[in-house]
Short mmCIF file of C-alpha atoms in Angstrom, two decimals:
data_model
loop_
_atom_site.label_atom_id
_atom_site.label_comp_id
_atom_site.label_asym_id
_atom_site.label_seq_id
_atom_site.Cartn_x
_atom_site.Cartn_y
_atom_site.Cartn_z
CA MET A 271 -22.98 224.19 160.51
CA ALA A 272 -20.84 221.35 159.74
CA GLU A 273 -17.04 221.55 161.10
CA THR A 274 -14.61 221.80 158.09
CA PRO A 275 -12.70 218.51 157.30
CA GLN A 276 -9.36 220.23 158.22
CA ARG A 277 -10.48 220.86 161.73
CA LEU A 278 -11.88 217.41 162.33
CA ASP A 279 -8.66 215.94 161.02
CA PHE A 280 -6.81 217.55 163.96
CA LEU A 281 -9.66 217.45 166.49
CA PRO A 282 -11.48 214.05 165.61
CA TRP A 283 -13.10 213.85 169.29
CA GLU A 284 -15.60 216.45 167.64
CA TYR A 285 -16.70 214.09 165.02
CA ASP A 286 -20.43 213.55 164.82
CA PRO A 287 -21.30 210.45 162.49
CA ALA A 288 -24.74 212.24 161.87
CA SER A 289 -23.11 215.30 160.61
CA ASP A 290 -22.31 216.36 156.87
CA GLU A 291 -19.08 214.79 157.45
CA GLY A 292 -20.32 211.40 158.31
CA GLU A 293 -20.89 210.48 154.69
CA ALA A 294 -17.42 211.54 153.83
CA GLN A 295 -16.04 209.24 156.60
CA ARG A 296 -18.13 206.46 155.42
CA ALA A 297 -16.68 206.74 151.94
CA ARG A 298 -13.24 206.84 153.30
CA GLN A 299 -13.52 203.66 155.32
CA ARG A 300 -15.21 202.05 152.42
CA GLU A 301 -12.15 202.71 150.35
CA LEU A 302 -9.79 201.43 153.08
CA ALA A 303 -11.95 198.27 153.48
CA THR A 304 -11.10 197.31 150.02
CA HIS A 305 -7.54 196.87 151.32
CA GLY A 306 -8.66 194.61 154.26
CA ALA A 307 -9.59 197.24 156.73
CA THR A 308 -12.66 196.64 159.33
CA PHE A 309 -14.27 199.38 161.19
CA GLY A 310 -16.56 199.64 164.16
CA GLU A 311 -19.37 202.07 164.78
CA GLY A 312 -18.41 205.79 165.01
CA VAL A 313 -14.80 205.58 163.84
CA MET A 314 -13.16 208.66 162.58
CA ILE A 315 -10.00 208.45 160.07
CA ALA A 316 -8.57 211.69 159.29
CA SER A 317 -8.51 212.46 155.60
CA ASN A 318 -4.76 213.25 155.57
CA ALA A 319 -3.82 210.20 157.87
CA ALA A 320 -1.36 207.82 155.95
CA VAL A 321 -3.04 204.36 156.61
CA PHE A 322 -1.41 201.71 154.34
CA CYS A 323 -1.90 198.61 156.49
CA ASP A 324 -1.75 194.96 155.51
CA SER A 325 -4.71 194.30 157.99
CA LEU A 326 -6.40 196.79 160.20
CA VAL A 327 -9.17 196.37 162.69
CA ILE A 328 -10.47 199.34 164.60
CA GLY A 329 -13.04 199.15 167.26
CA ASP A 330 -16.11 201.48 168.03
CA ARG A 331 -15.76 205.15 168.55
CA SER A 332 -11.90 205.08 167.88
CA TYR A 333 -10.19 207.65 165.87
CA VAL A 334 -6.98 208.32 163.90
CA ALA A 335 -6.01 212.02 163.78
CA ALA A 336 -4.18 214.09 161.14
CA LEU A 337 -0.85 213.05 159.65
CA ALA A 338 -0.90 209.84 161.77
CA TYR A 339 1.11 207.00 159.93
CA LEU A 340 -0.20 203.56 160.18
CA THR A 341 1.25 200.42 158.54
CA GLY A 342 1.59 196.63 159.08
CA ASP A 343 -0.92 194.31 161.03
CA LEU A 344 -2.74 196.44 163.49
CA ARG A 345 -5.62 195.63 165.91
CA ILE A 346 -6.95 198.70 167.68
CA GLY A 347 -9.76 198.41 170.41
CA ALA A 348 -12.76 200.52 170.96
CA ASP A 349 -12.55 204.06 172.25
CA CYS A 350 -8.82 204.39 171.20
CA THR A 351 -7.22 207.60 169.88
CA VAL A 352 -4.13 207.89 167.65
CA ASN A 353 -3.36 211.68 167.92
CA PRO A 354 -1.66 213.93 165.10
CA PHE A 355 1.65 212.91 163.80
CA ALA A 356 1.61 209.60 165.78
CA VAL A 357 3.27 206.49 164.08
CA VAL A 358 1.95 202.92 164.61
CA ARG A 359 3.64 200.27 162.50
CA GLY A 360 4.39 196.58 162.31
CA GLU A 361 2.53 194.09 164.35
CA VAL A 362 0.52 195.96 167.16
CA ALA A 363 -2.44 194.82 169.03
CA MET A 364 -4.10 197.29 171.61
CA GLY A 365 -7.13 196.89 173.85
CA ASP A 366 -9.88 199.41 174.65
CA GLY A 367 -9.42 202.84 175.82
CA VAL A 368 -5.83 203.42 174.55
CA ARG A 369 -4.83 207.10 174.27
CA ILE A 370 -1.73 207.57 171.93
CA GLY A 371 -0.01 211.14 172.32
CA ALA A 372 1.02 213.36 169.38
CA HIS A 373 4.30 212.53 167.87
CA THR A 374 4.65 209.02 169.63
CA SER A 375 6.06 206.10 167.69
CA ILE A 376 4.80 202.38 168.33
CA LEU A 377 7.16 200.34 166.24
CA GLY A 378 6.04 196.75 166.26
CA PHE A 379 8.99 195.57 164.06
CA ASN A 380 12.69 195.82 163.72
CA HIS A 381 15.51 195.82 161.26
CA ARG A 382 17.95 192.99 160.77
CA MET A 383 21.54 193.92 161.43
CA GLU A 384 23.78 190.99 160.57
CA THR A 385 27.34 191.90 159.77
CA ASP A 386 27.72 190.05 156.34
CA SER A 387 25.63 192.74 154.36
CA PRO A 388 24.40 196.40 154.56
CA VAL A 389 21.49 196.87 157.06
CA PHE A 390 19.14 198.40 154.21
CA THR A 391 19.37 195.07 152.26
CA GLN A 392 18.39 192.70 155.16
CA GLY A 393 14.81 193.43 155.64
CA THR A 394 12.83 193.37 159.02
CA TRP A 395 11.43 191.06 161.46
CA ALA A 396 8.86 191.37 164.32
CA LYS A 397 8.05 190.21 167.62
CA GLY A 398 5.02 192.50 167.87
CA ILE A 399 3.81 194.85 170.54
CA THR A 400 0.77 194.32 172.74
CA ILE A 401 -0.97 197.15 174.97
CA GLY A 402 -3.89 196.34 177.32
CA ASP A 403 -6.83 198.30 178.17
CA ASP A 404 -7.13 201.83 179.71
CA VAL A 405 -3.63 202.87 178.78
CA TRP A 406 -2.39 206.53 178.41
CA ILE A 407 0.74 207.10 176.21
CA GLY A 408 1.91 210.48 176.39
CA SER A 409 3.42 212.63 173.58
CA GLY A 410 6.75 211.86 171.95
CA VAL A 411 6.90 208.34 173.49
CA THR A 412 8.80 205.66 171.61
CA ILE A 413 7.75 202.01 172.12
CA LEU A 414 9.99 199.37 170.71
CA ASP A 415 9.28 195.83 169.29
CA GLY A 416 8.61 192.95 171.66
CA VAL A 417 7.12 195.27 174.52
CA ALA A 418 3.97 194.24 176.26
CA ILE A 419 2.15 197.00 178.13
CA GLY A 420 -0.44 195.82 180.75
CA ASP A 421 -3.86 197.31 181.61
CA HIS A 422 -4.32 200.81 183.31
CA VAL A 423 -0.80 201.98 182.50
CA VAL A 424 0.44 205.56 181.92
CA ILE A 425 3.59 206.14 180.07
CA GLY A 426 5.14 209.54 180.55
CA ALA A 427 5.94 211.97 177.73
CA GLY A 428 9.16 211.31 175.98
CA ALA A 429 9.76 207.88 177.42
CA VAL A 430 11.52 205.13 175.54
CA VAL A 431 9.89 201.81 176.54
CA THR A 432 12.37 198.89 175.77
CA LYS A 433 10.90 196.44 178.42
CA ASP A 434 7.46 195.20 179.40
CA VAL A 435 5.40 197.29 181.93
CA PRO A 436 2.98 195.79 184.18
CA ASP A 437 -0.67 196.60 185.05
CA TRP A 438 -1.11 200.01 186.73
CA ALA A 439 2.44 201.07 186.50
CA VAL A 440 3.41 204.71 185.83
CA ALA A 441 6.48 204.45 183.66
CA ALA A 442 8.94 207.47 182.38
CA GLY A 443 12.29 208.21 181.26
CA ASN A 444 15.00 206.92 178.64
CA PRO A 445 14.89 203.99 179.00
CA ALA A 446 11.48 203.91 180.76
CA ARG A 447 11.55 202.96 184.41
CA ILE A 448 8.48 202.24 186.59
CA ILE A 449 8.21 205.16 189.03
CA ARG A 450 5.13 204.26 190.91
CA ASP A 451 1.97 202.25 191.00
CA ARG A 452 -1.29 204.25 189.86
CA ARG A 453 -3.13 202.77 192.70
CA GLY A 454 -0.68 204.32 195.09
CA ALA A 455 -1.94 204.27 198.86
CA ALA A 456 -5.37 202.93 199.53
CA PRO A 457 -8.18 205.50 198.99
CA GLY A 458 -8.01 208.12 201.61
CA GLU A 459 -4.60 206.95 202.81
CA SER A 460 -1.20 208.62 201.93
CA ASP A 461 2.38 207.93 202.65
CA ASP A 462 1.96 210.56 205.41
CA ASP A 463 -0.67 208.20 206.98
CA LEU A 464 1.60 205.22 206.68
CA ARG A 465 4.59 207.04 208.07
CA THR A 466 2.44 208.00 211.14
CA ALA A 467 1.37 204.25 211.56
CA LEU A 468 4.99 203.10 211.29
CA ARG A 469 6.13 205.56 214.00
CA ALA A 470 3.29 204.74 216.24
CA PHE A 471 3.99 200.91 215.95
CA GLY A 472 7.77 201.33 216.63
CA ASP A 473 6.94 203.41 219.72
CA THR A 474 4.23 200.79 220.85
CA ALA A 475 6.85 197.85 220.31
CA ARG A 476 9.57 199.79 222.32
CA ALA A 477 7.07 200.51 225.17
CA GLN A 478 5.70 197.03 225.25
CA ALA A 479 8.90 194.92 224.72
CA PRO A 480 9.63 194.37 228.31
CA ALA A 481 6.02 193.01 228.84
CA VAL A 482 6.20 190.72 225.66
CA LEU A 483 9.40 189.15 227.05
CA THR A 484 8.32 188.86 230.59
CA ARG A 485 5.01 187.09 229.35
CA CYS A 486 7.35 184.29 228.01
CA LEU A 487 9.58 183.83 230.98
CA GLU A 488 8.74 180.93 233.06
CA ASP A 489 10.76 179.47 236.06
CA GLY A 490 13.73 181.63 234.95
CA GLY A 491 13.79 180.33 231.41
CA PHE A 492 12.39 181.66 228.26
CA VAL A 493 9.50 179.75 226.30
CA ASP A 494 8.08 180.72 223.01
CA ARG A 495 4.45 181.04 224.22
CA PRO A 496 3.06 180.92 227.75
CA SER A 497 2.43 177.29 228.78
CA ALA A 498 -1.01 178.46 229.86
CA SER A 499 -2.10 179.10 226.38
CA ALA A 500 0.05 176.80 224.43
CA GLU A 501 2.17 173.64 224.59
CA THR A 502 5.80 174.65 225.05
CA ASP A 503 9.20 173.16 225.48
CA ALA A 504 11.05 174.50 228.50
CA THR A 505 14.27 173.06 227.20
CA ALA A 506 14.09 174.86 223.71
CA VAL A 507 16.94 177.04 222.72
CA ARG A 508 15.36 179.21 220.04
CA PRO A 509 13.12 181.02 222.63
CA TRP A 510 16.32 182.27 224.18
CA CYS A 511 17.67 183.49 220.84
CA ASP A 512 14.41 185.16 219.94
CA ALA A 513 14.45 187.03 223.32
CA VAL A 514 17.78 188.35 222.64
CA GLU A 515 16.77 189.55 219.17
CA ILE A 516 13.65 191.17 220.44
CA ALA A 517 15.59 192.93 223.29
CA ASP A 518 18.31 194.18 220.96
CA LEU A 519 15.65 195.38 218.36
CA PHE A 520 13.56 197.35 220.69
CA LEU A 521 15.47 197.80 224.00
CA GLY A 522 19.14 198.12 222.44
CA GLY A 523 20.45 195.40 225.10
CA PRO A 524 19.82 192.04 226.54
CA PRO A 525 16.30 191.20 227.94
CA PRO A 526 15.50 192.90 231.08
CA GLY A 527 16.67 190.92 234.22
CA PHE A 528 19.64 189.11 232.35
CA GLU A 529 23.13 190.32 232.01
CA ALA A 530 25.07 189.80 228.45
CA GLY A 531 27.61 187.83 229.96
CA GLU A 532 25.24 185.51 231.59
CA LEU A 533 23.48 184.92 228.35
CA LEU A 534 26.57 184.52 226.52
CA GLY A 535 27.75 181.82 228.87
CA ARG A 536 24.44 180.05 228.36
CA LEU A 537 24.72 180.13 224.48
CA THR A 538 28.31 179.54 223.87
CA ALA A 539 28.09 176.46 225.91
CA LEU A 540 26.04 174.85 223.52
CA GLN A 541 28.71 174.61 221.03
CA ASP A 542 30.67 171.40 220.77
CA PRO A 543 34.43 172.22 220.90
CA GLU A 544 35.34 169.33 218.48
CA THR A 545 32.64 169.78 215.76
CA GLY A 546 31.63 173.42 216.33
CA LEU A 547 27.92 172.32 216.05
CA PHE A 548 25.23 173.59 218.35
CA ASP A 549 23.04 170.45 218.45
CA PRO A 550 24.29 166.91 218.54
CA ALA A 551 21.62 165.97 215.95
CA ASP A 552 23.12 168.13 213.29
CA SER A 553 25.84 167.35 210.88
CA GLY A 554 28.39 169.04 208.59
CA THR A 555 26.32 168.80 205.60
CA ASP A 556 23.21 170.37 207.63
CA PRO A 557 24.44 172.24 210.63
CA GLY A 558 20.78 173.03 211.69
CA TYR A 559 18.84 176.15 212.49
CA HIS A 560 20.77 176.68 215.75
CA VAL A 561 23.77 177.84 213.93
CA LEU A 562 21.58 180.74 212.78
CA SER A 563 19.67 181.56 216.00
CA VAL A 564 22.58 180.80 218.52
CA GLY A 565 25.24 182.14 216.19
CA TYR A 566 23.63 185.48 215.63
CA ALA A 567 22.24 185.76 219.25
CA ILE A 568 25.96 185.51 220.50
CA ARG A 569 27.00 188.43 218.11
CA LEU A 570 24.15 190.64 219.34
CA LEU A 571 25.31 190.12 222.83
CA GLY A 572 28.67 191.41 221.85
CA GLY A 573 30.41 187.87 221.74
CA ALA A 574 31.72 185.41 219.10
CA ILE A 575 31.26 181.65 218.56
CA PRO A 576 34.10 180.13 220.54
CA HIS A 577 35.35 177.53 217.99
CA PRO A 578 35.28 177.35 214.23
CA ILE A 579 32.55 175.10 212.96
CA ALA A 580 34.91 172.23 212.04
CA ALA A 581 32.18 169.71 210.93
CA VAL A 582 31.62 172.18 207.88
CA GLN A 583 35.17 173.37 207.63
CA SER A 584 36.21 169.82 206.98
CA LEU A 585 34.01 169.52 203.91
CA SER A 586 35.82 170.32 200.66
CA GLY A 587 33.91 172.62 197.98
CA ASP A 588 33.37 169.52 195.82
CA ALA A 589 31.90 167.43 198.66
CA ALA A 590 29.48 170.29 199.53
CA ALA A 591 28.56 170.51 195.91
CA ALA A 592 27.90 166.78 195.66
CA ALA A 593 25.93 166.74 198.85
CA LEU A 594 23.65 169.56 197.26
CA GLY A 595 23.26 167.47 194.03
CA GLN A 596 21.85 164.64 196.20
CA ARG A 597 19.04 166.73 197.40
CA GLY A 598 15.65 166.21 195.97
CA TRP A 599 15.05 169.91 194.94
CA SER A 600 12.31 169.15 192.63
CA ASP A 601 9.56 168.70 195.42
CA GLY A 602 11.46 169.47 198.66
CA ALA A 603 13.10 172.72 197.83
CA TRP A 604 12.17 174.42 201.30
CA GLY A 605 14.08 171.91 203.39
CA ASP A 606 16.88 171.86 200.70
CA GLY A 607 17.05 175.73 200.79
CA ALA A 608 17.07 175.70 204.72
CA ALA A 609 20.04 173.24 204.72
CA VAL A 610 22.13 175.61 202.40
CA ASP A 611 21.26 178.54 204.79
CA HIS A 612 22.54 176.50 207.63
CA LEU A 613 25.75 175.53 205.70
CA ALA A 614 26.61 178.93 204.51
CA THR A 615 25.82 180.52 207.80
CA ALA A 616 28.36 178.20 209.39
CA CYS A 617 30.98 179.36 206.88
CA ALA A 618 29.97 183.06 207.40
CA LEU A 619 30.42 182.76 211.32
CA THR A 620 33.66 180.97 211.07
CA VAL A 621 34.92 183.58 208.72
CA ALA A 622 33.73 186.49 210.83
CA ASP A 623 34.98 184.99 214.14
CA HIS A 624 38.04 182.85 213.22
CA GLY A 625 38.89 183.61 209.76
CA ASP A 626 42.16 185.32 210.48
CA ARG A 627 43.45 182.14 212.08
CA LEU A 628 42.47 179.70 209.31
CA ALA A 629 44.21 178.94 206.16
CA ASP A 630 41.48 179.62 203.85
CA GLY A 631 40.06 182.38 205.88
CA GLY A 632 37.38 180.22 207.21
CA PHE A 633 35.32 180.06 203.90
CA GLY A 634 35.66 176.20 203.78
CA PRO A 635 33.29 174.82 201.41
CA TYR A 636 31.40 177.98 200.56
CA PHE A 637 32.80 178.63 197.15
CA GLY A 638 32.28 175.25 195.83
CA MET A 639 28.62 175.47 197.28
CA LEU A 640 28.08 178.83 195.63
CA GLY A 641 29.46 177.69 192.35
CA TRP A 642 26.97 174.76 192.31
CA LEU A 643 24.05 176.88 193.36
CA THR A 644 24.67 179.50 190.58
CA ALA A 645 25.21 177.02 188.05
CA HIS A 646 21.83 175.21 188.99
CA ALA A 647 19.53 178.10 189.30
CA ASP A 648 16.64 177.98 186.80
CA PRO A 649 17.06 180.90 184.45
CA GLY A 650 13.31 180.93 183.67
CA THR A 651 12.18 180.98 187.26
CA GLY A 652 15.10 182.02 189.26
CA MET A 653 14.49 179.23 191.58
CA TRP A 654 16.04 175.95 192.63
CA GLY A 655 12.94 174.03 192.81
CA ARG A 656 9.83 173.30 190.66
CA VAL A 657 6.97 175.83 190.47
CA ASP A 658 4.48 173.99 188.28
CA SER A 659 1.82 174.02 191.09
CA GLY A 660 0.83 176.08 194.00
CA ALA A 661 2.27 173.61 196.61
CA LEU A 662 5.55 173.32 194.68
CA ARG A 663 5.90 176.96 194.15
CA LEU A 664 5.39 177.41 197.99
CA GLN A 665 8.42 175.09 198.47
CA ALA A 666 10.47 176.71 195.84
CA VAL A 667 9.86 180.32 196.93
CA ASN A 668 10.31 179.51 200.69
CA GLY A 669 13.38 177.51 199.88
CA PHE A 670 14.70 180.28 197.78
CA TYR A 671 14.41 182.73 200.64
CA ARG A 672 16.36 180.50 203.16
CA LEU A 673 18.95 179.51 200.40
CA THR A 674 19.60 183.06 199.22
CA ARG A 675 19.43 184.72 202.68
CA GLY A 676 22.40 182.39 203.64
CA ALA A 677 24.49 181.89 200.55
CA TYR A 678 23.94 185.20 198.78
CA ALA A 679 22.58 187.95 200.91
CA GLN A 680 24.72 187.11 203.80
CA PHE A 681 27.89 187.38 201.74
CA GLY A 682 26.81 190.28 199.47
CA VAL A 683 26.63 188.14 196.42
CA PRO A 684 24.06 189.13 193.57
CA LEU A 685 21.22 186.83 192.86
CA PRO A 686 21.77 184.76 189.52
CA HIS A 687 18.39 185.59 187.92
CA PRO A 688 16.77 188.71 189.73
CA GLU A 689 14.08 189.41 187.14
CA ALA A 690 12.87 185.80 186.87
CA THR A 691 12.89 185.60 190.63
CA ILE A 692 10.55 188.55 190.85
CA ASP A 693 8.26 187.16 188.38
CA THR A 694 8.07 183.58 190.24
CA VAL A 695 7.66 185.46 193.76
CA LEU A 696 5.05 187.73 192.53
CA ALA A 697 3.02 184.78 191.04
CA HIS A 698 3.36 183.08 194.26
CA ALA A 699 2.36 186.16 196.21
CA ALA A 700 -1.07 186.17 194.41
CA ASP A 701 -1.75 182.65 195.71
CA PRO A 702 -5.10 183.08 197.80
CA MET A 703 -3.70 180.44 200.16
CA LEU A 704 -1.52 183.25 201.67
CA GLU A 705 -4.71 184.81 202.78
CA THR A 706 -5.98 181.82 204.73
CA PRO A 707 -5.48 181.17 208.56
CA ASP A 708 -2.98 178.52 207.72
CA GLY A 709 -1.14 180.45 204.98
CA TYR A 710 -0.85 183.82 206.61
CA THR A 711 2.30 182.99 208.58
CA ALA A 712 5.52 184.72 209.36
CA CYS A 713 7.44 182.21 207.30
CA ASN A 714 5.25 182.60 204.28
CA ILE A 715 5.20 186.44 204.22
CA LEU A 716 8.98 186.70 204.98
CA ASP A 717 9.61 184.42 202.28
CA VAL A 718 8.08 186.69 199.70
CA ILE A 719 9.08 190.06 200.86
CA HIS A 720 12.84 189.20 201.41
CA PRO A 721 13.27 187.90 197.90
CA LEU A 722 11.41 190.91 196.50
CA TRP A 723 13.50 193.33 198.76
CA LEU A 724 16.73 191.46 197.67
CA ALA A 725 16.04 191.24 194.00
CA ALA A 726 15.03 194.98 193.91
CA LYS A 727 18.70 195.82 194.83
CA GLN A 728 19.51 194.58 191.22
CA THR A 729 16.67 195.47 189.08
CA GLY A 730 13.55 197.74 188.81
CA HIS A 731 11.59 194.94 187.35
CA ARG A 732 7.99 195.09 188.11
CA ARG A 733 8.80 197.31 191.14
CA ALA A 734 5.44 198.98 191.12
CA GLU A 735 3.80 195.56 191.60
CA GLY A 736 6.10 194.58 194.34
CA GLU A 737 5.62 197.81 196.18
CA ALA A 738 1.83 197.61 195.96
CA TRP A 739 1.99 194.22 197.52
CA ALA A 740 4.36 195.41 200.14
CA ARG A 741 2.01 198.29 200.97
CA ALA A 742 -0.89 196.13 201.55
CA GLN A 743 0.70 193.60 203.40
CA LEU A 744 2.39 196.29 205.66
CA ALA A 745 -1.13 197.87 206.42
CA ARG A 746 -2.15 194.25 207.43
CA ALA A 747 0.77 193.35 209.42
CA LEU A 748 0.60 196.43 211.66
CA LYS A 749 -2.79 195.48 212.70
CA GLN A 750 -1.58 191.96 214.01
CA TRP A 751 0.24 193.36 217.05
CA ARG A 752 -1.41 192.33 220.25
CA ASP A 753 -0.93 194.83 223.31
CA GLY A 754 1.59 193.43 225.79
CA GLN A 755 1.87 190.07 223.85
CA GLY A 756 3.33 190.81 220.50
CA PHE A 757 2.89 188.95 217.22
CA ALA A 758 1.60 185.39 216.80
CA PHE A 759 3.48 183.28 214.14
CA ALA A 760 0.05 182.62 212.28
CA PRO A 761 -1.99 185.67 213.39
CA LEU A 762 -5.34 184.31 211.83
CA SER A 763 -4.95 180.72 213.29
CA ASP A 764 -7.18 179.37 216.10
CA GLY A 765 -4.47 176.95 216.89
CA PRO A 766 -1.26 177.09 219.01
CA ASP A 767 0.48 179.19 216.05
CA GLY A 768 -2.25 181.88 216.56
CA VAL A 769 -1.07 182.47 220.33
CA ALA A 770 1.40 185.49 220.41
CA GLY A 771 4.85 184.61 221.34
CA LEU A 772 8.69 185.32 220.83
CA GLN A 773 9.19 183.49 217.53
CA GLY A 774 6.12 185.51 215.97
CA THR A 775 7.23 188.65 217.39
CA GLU A 776 10.94 188.30 216.30
CA MET A 777 9.93 187.38 212.77
CA TRP A 778 7.14 189.85 212.26
CA SER A 779 9.03 192.75 213.44
CA ALA A 780 11.80 191.95 210.84
CA ILE A 781 8.99 191.52 208.25
CA THR A 782 7.45 194.81 209.06
CA TRP A 783 10.99 196.50 208.60
CA LEU A 784 11.38 194.72 205.35
CA LEU A 785 8.06 195.77 203.92
CA ALA A 786 8.66 199.21 205.18
CA ASP A 787 12.17 199.30 203.71
CA HIS A 788 10.88 198.09 200.29
CA LEU A 789 8.85 201.27 200.10
CA GLY A 790 11.45 203.60 201.44
CA LEU A 791 9.87 204.08 204.79
CA SER A 792 11.86 201.81 207.15
CA ALA A 793 13.38 204.76 209.03
CA GLU A 794 10.13 205.64 210.38
CA LEU A 795 10.11 202.42 212.59
CA GLY A 796 13.02 203.67 214.63
CA TYR A 797 14.63 200.17 214.65
CA ARG A 798 16.87 198.05 212.28
CA PRO A 799 17.37 194.38 212.61
CA ARG A 800 20.94 193.24 213.53
CA GLY A 801 20.60 189.61 213.93
CA VAL A 802 19.28 186.67 211.63
CA HIS A 803 17.34 189.19 209.43
CA ARG A 804 19.88 191.95 209.33
CA PRO A 805 19.81 193.88 205.92
CA GLU A 806 23.67 194.15 205.63
CA PRO A 807 25.86 191.09 204.58
CA LEU A 808 27.77 189.54 207.49
CA ILE A 809 30.62 188.81 205.10
CA ASP A 810 31.18 190.95 202.06
CA ILE A 811 33.25 188.83 199.68
CA THR A 812 33.99 191.80 197.53
CA ALA A 813 35.95 193.19 200.42
CA VAL A 814 37.35 189.95 201.84
CA GLY A 815 40.01 187.97 200.09
CA ARG A 816 39.40 184.35 199.65
#
């Protein structure tokens, strides 16, 4: 016995094209086709649905249920459902397998609202709405014009969607926010599993830190990697600073066998009393990496830099801005960002340790530099360098990390364009190069997670995608620790950078913390960076007067 048309109008999934109702449906669709509609096989349009479209394309096995209201230019894919009382209007294009709950409104147009005439006289305009494949839109949702919804998305009941929603996201609320990624943890893995792995890693690192440090101690001095397995520079300064960072992170004090005072004497002696620089090869416009490594190691040992960094303090804000303008940002953004990091850190350390005795509080050229940087950040990419190829994007993203670590995060300053930053960084994060032995390095992974982590403090934009990337990278990073040796800088490399050492251990330990913190799980590690990679600003300019 055939179902009554009224039942099928409200329960169209029961429709059988071969039933008695099949001919009535074909007649209904022929009538709509005279107005430009096109239908696939097995389509069901409720007899009481209001369908008044300028153009309408509906794919195979899709249906429009009772009292739905459709107008405008609509493209509906295969296996889609428009449930009772739903509204789809304007310019809307959806893929296959889209489920639209009852009482939902998808509004691909908007009213004009200029002030020179009443709204009802001004007409409408449209950006349009796009919806991907395999999307479930709950009941009572409103999706506004201009929104793009990705594939495999779930929109919770009652949500008001005003911004784009990325692939695999679950979004809910008013306005809708991404609350998680549908993929979540890997199959068979939960956050409980990840928490357990993080606790185990923290315990292992603390237990093995003395062995990691002793392995890189030769003739009374620290080297980055044992000379028997890799070429080393016994006169290098950074291994001493990395050793201090590792010991502070996992042991809560100086490296075993050394007193804090002894190490402070060694490190503070590196600073030139006249210039304040830590390396004679450095300059006021680029004080070098030692200003970071030595400056923060001194602080971890409980000390302060002995002298203001006068070579930087002597620069005016205008001079610093002019120096930045002369750099080749288009194709050398990594090095340019590093120079900014060095310069800003010199200012931060001077403020922290000598600001109370200097007329300008020790900020020197910082505000002039910050003004130039903020004015020259690209609103479309969030970067200071070009991103129109993989190699240039690597330069731009890695330079962005260095620049913003020093000039923004270190001073508690918000990023100029956080959402554009996330878009660019996630595009870079998908580069297969980062999976290769040469590309999977501490620098390259740090320079993705820190910008994502930092930008997420200002916006929830594409948060689910960032978390999915962080989750995968965290699971991978935890597997790279080598018992008694720590991390290699480039864990997959067969070359010298593939040998575990102090730089790799210091950097990957900080990376692991950032990845975990981006997922809200960093407390499980039982450590928190306090040095170069500290999450808190060294100077918060909202609390310190200029």
